[in-house]
Short mmCIF file of C-alpha atoms in Angstrom, two decimals:
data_model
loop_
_atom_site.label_atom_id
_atom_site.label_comp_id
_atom_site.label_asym_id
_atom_site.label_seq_id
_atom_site.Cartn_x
_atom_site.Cartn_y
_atom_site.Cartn_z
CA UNK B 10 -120.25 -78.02 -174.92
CA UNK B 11 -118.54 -77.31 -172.07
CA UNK B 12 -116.71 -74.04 -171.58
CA UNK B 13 -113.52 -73.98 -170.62
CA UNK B 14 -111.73 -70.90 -168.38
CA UNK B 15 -107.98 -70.24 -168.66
CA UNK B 16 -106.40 -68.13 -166.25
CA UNK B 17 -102.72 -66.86 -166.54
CA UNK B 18 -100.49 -65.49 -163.21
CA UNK B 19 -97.16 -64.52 -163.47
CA UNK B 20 -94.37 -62.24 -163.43
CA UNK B 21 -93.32 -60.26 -166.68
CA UNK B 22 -90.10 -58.01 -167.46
CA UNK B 23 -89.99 -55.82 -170.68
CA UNK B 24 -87.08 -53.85 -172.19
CA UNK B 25 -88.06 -51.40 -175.00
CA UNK B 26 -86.18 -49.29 -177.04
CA UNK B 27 -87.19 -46.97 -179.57
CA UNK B 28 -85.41 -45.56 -182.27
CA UNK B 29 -87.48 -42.77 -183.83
CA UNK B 30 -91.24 -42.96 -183.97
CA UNK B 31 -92.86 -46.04 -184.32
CA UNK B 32 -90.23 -47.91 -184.58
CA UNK B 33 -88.83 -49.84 -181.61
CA UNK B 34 -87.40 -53.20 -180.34
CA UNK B 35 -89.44 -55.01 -177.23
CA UNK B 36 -87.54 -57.76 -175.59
CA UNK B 37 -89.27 -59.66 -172.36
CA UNK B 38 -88.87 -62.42 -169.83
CA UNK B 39 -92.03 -64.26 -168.92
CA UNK B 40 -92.64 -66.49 -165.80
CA UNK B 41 -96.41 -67.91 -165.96
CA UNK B 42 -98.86 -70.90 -164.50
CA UNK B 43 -101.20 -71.34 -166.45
CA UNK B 44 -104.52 -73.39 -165.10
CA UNK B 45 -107.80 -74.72 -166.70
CA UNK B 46 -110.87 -74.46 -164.94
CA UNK B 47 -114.76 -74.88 -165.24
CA UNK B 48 -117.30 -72.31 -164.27
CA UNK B 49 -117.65 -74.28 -160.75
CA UNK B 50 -113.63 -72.99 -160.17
CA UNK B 51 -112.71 -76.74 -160.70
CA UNK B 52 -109.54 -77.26 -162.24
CA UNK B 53 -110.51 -79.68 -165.19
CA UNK B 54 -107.91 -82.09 -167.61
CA UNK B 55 -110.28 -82.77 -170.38
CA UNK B 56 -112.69 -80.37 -172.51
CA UNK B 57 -115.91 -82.08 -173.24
CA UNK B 58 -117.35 -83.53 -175.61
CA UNK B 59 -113.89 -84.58 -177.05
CA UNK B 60 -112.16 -85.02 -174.66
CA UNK B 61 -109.36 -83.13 -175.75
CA UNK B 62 -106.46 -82.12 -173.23
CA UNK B 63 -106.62 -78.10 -172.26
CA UNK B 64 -103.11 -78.14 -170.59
CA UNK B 65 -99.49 -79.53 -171.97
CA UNK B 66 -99.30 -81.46 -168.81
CA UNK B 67 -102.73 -82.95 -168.45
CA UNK B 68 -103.43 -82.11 -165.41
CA UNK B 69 -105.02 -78.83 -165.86
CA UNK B 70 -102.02 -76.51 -164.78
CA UNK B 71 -98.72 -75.98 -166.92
CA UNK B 72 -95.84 -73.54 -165.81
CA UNK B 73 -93.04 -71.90 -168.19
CA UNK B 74 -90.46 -69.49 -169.28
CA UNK B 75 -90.47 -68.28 -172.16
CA UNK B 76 -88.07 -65.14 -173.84
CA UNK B 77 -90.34 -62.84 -176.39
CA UNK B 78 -89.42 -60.04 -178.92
CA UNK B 79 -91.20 -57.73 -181.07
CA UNK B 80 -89.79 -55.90 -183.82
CA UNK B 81 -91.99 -52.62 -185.09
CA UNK B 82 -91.06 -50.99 -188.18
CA UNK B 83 -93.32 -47.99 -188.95
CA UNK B 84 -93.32 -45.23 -191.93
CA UNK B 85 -97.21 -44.43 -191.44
CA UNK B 86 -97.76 -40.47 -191.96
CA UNK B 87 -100.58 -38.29 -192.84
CA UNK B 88 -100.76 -36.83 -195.77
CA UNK B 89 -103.56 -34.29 -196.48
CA UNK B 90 -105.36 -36.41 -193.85
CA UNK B 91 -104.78 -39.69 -194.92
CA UNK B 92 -102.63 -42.32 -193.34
CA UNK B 93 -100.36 -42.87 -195.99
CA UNK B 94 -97.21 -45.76 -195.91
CA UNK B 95 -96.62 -49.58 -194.45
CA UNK B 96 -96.14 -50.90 -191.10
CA UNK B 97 -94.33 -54.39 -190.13
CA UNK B 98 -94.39 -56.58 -186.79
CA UNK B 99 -92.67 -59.25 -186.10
CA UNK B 100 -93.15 -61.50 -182.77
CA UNK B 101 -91.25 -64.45 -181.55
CA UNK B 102 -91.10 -65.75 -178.62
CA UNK B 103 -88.92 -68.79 -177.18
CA UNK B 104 -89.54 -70.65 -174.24
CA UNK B 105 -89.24 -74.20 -171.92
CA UNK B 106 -92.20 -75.86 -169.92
CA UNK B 107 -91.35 -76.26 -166.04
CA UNK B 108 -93.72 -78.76 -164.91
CA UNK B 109 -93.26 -82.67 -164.97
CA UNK B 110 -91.33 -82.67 -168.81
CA UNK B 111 -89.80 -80.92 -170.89
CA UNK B 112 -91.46 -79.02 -173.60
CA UNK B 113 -90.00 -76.54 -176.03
CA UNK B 114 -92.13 -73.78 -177.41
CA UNK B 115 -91.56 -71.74 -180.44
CA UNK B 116 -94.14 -69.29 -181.55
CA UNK B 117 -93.54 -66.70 -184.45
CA UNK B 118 -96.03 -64.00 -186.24
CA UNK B 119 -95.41 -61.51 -189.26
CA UNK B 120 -97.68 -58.78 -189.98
CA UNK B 121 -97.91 -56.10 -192.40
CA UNK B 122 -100.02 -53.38 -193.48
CA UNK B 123 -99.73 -51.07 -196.32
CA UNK B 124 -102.07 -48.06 -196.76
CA UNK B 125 -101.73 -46.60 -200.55
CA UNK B 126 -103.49 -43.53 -201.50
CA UNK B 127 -105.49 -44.13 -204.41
CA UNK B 128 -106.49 -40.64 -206.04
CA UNK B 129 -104.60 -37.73 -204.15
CA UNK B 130 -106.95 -35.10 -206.33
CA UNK B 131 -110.20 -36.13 -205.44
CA UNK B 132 -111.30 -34.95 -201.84
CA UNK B 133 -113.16 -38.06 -200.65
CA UNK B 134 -110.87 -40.49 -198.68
CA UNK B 135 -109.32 -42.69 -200.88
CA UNK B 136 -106.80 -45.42 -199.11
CA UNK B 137 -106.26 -48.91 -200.32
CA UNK B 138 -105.29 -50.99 -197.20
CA UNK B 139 -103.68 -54.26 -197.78
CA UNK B 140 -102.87 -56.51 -194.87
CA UNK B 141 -101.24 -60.28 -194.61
CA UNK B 142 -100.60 -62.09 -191.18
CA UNK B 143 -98.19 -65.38 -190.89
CA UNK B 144 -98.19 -66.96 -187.88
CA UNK B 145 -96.36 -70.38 -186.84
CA UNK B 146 -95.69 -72.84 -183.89
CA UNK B 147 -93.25 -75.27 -183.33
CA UNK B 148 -92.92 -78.06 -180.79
CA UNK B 149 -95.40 -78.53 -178.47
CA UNK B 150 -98.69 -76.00 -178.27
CA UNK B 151 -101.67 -75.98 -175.87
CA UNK B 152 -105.25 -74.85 -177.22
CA UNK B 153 -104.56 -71.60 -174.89
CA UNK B 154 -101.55 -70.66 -177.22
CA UNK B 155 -103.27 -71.30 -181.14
CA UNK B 156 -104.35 -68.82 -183.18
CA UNK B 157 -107.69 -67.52 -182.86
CA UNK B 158 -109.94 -67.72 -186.11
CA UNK B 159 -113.24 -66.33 -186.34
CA UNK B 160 -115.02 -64.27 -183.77
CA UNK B 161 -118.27 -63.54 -182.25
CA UNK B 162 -119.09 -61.14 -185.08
CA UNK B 163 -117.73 -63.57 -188.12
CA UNK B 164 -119.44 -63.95 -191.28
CA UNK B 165 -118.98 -67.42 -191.75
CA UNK B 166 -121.31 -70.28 -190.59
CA UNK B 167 -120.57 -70.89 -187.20
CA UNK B 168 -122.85 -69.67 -184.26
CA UNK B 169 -122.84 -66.20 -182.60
CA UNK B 170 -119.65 -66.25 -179.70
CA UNK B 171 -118.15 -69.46 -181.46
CA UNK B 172 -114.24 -69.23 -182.85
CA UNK B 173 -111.97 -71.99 -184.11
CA UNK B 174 -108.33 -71.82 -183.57
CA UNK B 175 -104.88 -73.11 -185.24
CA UNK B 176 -101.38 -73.75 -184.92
CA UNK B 177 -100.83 -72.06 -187.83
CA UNK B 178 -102.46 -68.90 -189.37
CA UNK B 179 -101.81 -67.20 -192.98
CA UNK B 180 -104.59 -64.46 -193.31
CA UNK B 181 -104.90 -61.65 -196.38
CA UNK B 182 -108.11 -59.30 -195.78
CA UNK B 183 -108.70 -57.26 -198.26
CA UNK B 184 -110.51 -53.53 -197.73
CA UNK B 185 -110.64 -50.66 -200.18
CA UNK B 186 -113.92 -49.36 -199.18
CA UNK B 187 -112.70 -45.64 -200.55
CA UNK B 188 -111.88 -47.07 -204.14
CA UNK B 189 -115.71 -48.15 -204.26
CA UNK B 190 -116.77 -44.81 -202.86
CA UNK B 191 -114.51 -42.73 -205.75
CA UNK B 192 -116.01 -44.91 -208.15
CA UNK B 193 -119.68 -44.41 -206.88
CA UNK B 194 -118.93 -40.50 -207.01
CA UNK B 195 -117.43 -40.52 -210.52
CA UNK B 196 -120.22 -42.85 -211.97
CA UNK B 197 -122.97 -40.20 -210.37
CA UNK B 198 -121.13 -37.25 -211.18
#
């Protein structure tokens, strides 16, 4: 398999405002040219062994505007050393392709994290975390812009540095490693 190298250039313009702490608005412009390229600093079309297109285009470099927002909302505090509350992104972003035709990109993501204390009396750390990610495209999407699944330290049953990708991503970990740990202690106390 032959890997394929994307590099971004281009010009970026953010406006933030925040409203108290954590929570803020981020609006930005984005100019970018994007190009595909093999470890020999070839621009390349096609990814082997499918044969599958790595730029919009198809010819290995793709250029766009595109007008992003994120929207932070953030009640995390400690309490008695414990992150305590929730926390919600959203990101959007809306742009055009510049090149040869016309493209129209829509990308969205929603994320949010709750941390719940789970037994304020006992001393051990005790926070459930739940966690959910959305994410969606619409119109036209490069391999560059898809959500990354997996990663070089997965636990499923591809090989070591391998990761899959999608246009569109609905994730729900699940970690309350200090639940098990309060249970442990009361069953041995």
């Amino acid at each position: 398999m032959q890997p394929v190298w994307v590099n971004c250039d281009g010009v970026k313009a953010i406006m933030t405002e925040k409203f108290n702490f954590g929570n803020e608005i981020t609006w930005g412009l984005v100019l970018e040219r994007i190009k595909t390229f093999d470890r020999s600093n070839e621009i390349i079309t096609h990814a082997l062994p499918y044969e599958h297109s790595t730029t919009l285009s198809g010819t290995g470099m793709d250029q766009r505007a595109i007008l992003e927002s994120k929207v932070t909302i953030d009640t995390t505090n400690d309490v008695d050393g414990l992150i305590c509350g929730s926390k919600i992104e959203y990101e959007g972003a809306l742009g055009i392709g510049i090149d040869r035709r016309l493209r129209i990109i829509n990308r969205r993501k929603l994320s949010a994290t709750s941390f719940i204390p789970l037994m304020p009396a006992v001393k051990l750390p005790s926070v459930l975390v739940l966690h959910g990610l959305y994410g969606d495209h619409l119109g036209d999407i490069a391999p560059y812009d898809a959500f990354t699944l997996e990663g070089p330290y997965s636990v499923t049953n591809y090989n070591r540095g391998v990761s899959r990708s999608a246009t569109n991503i609905l994730e729900n970990p699940f970690q309350g490693w200090g639940w098990v740990c309060v249970c442990l202690w009361r069953a041995w106390k």
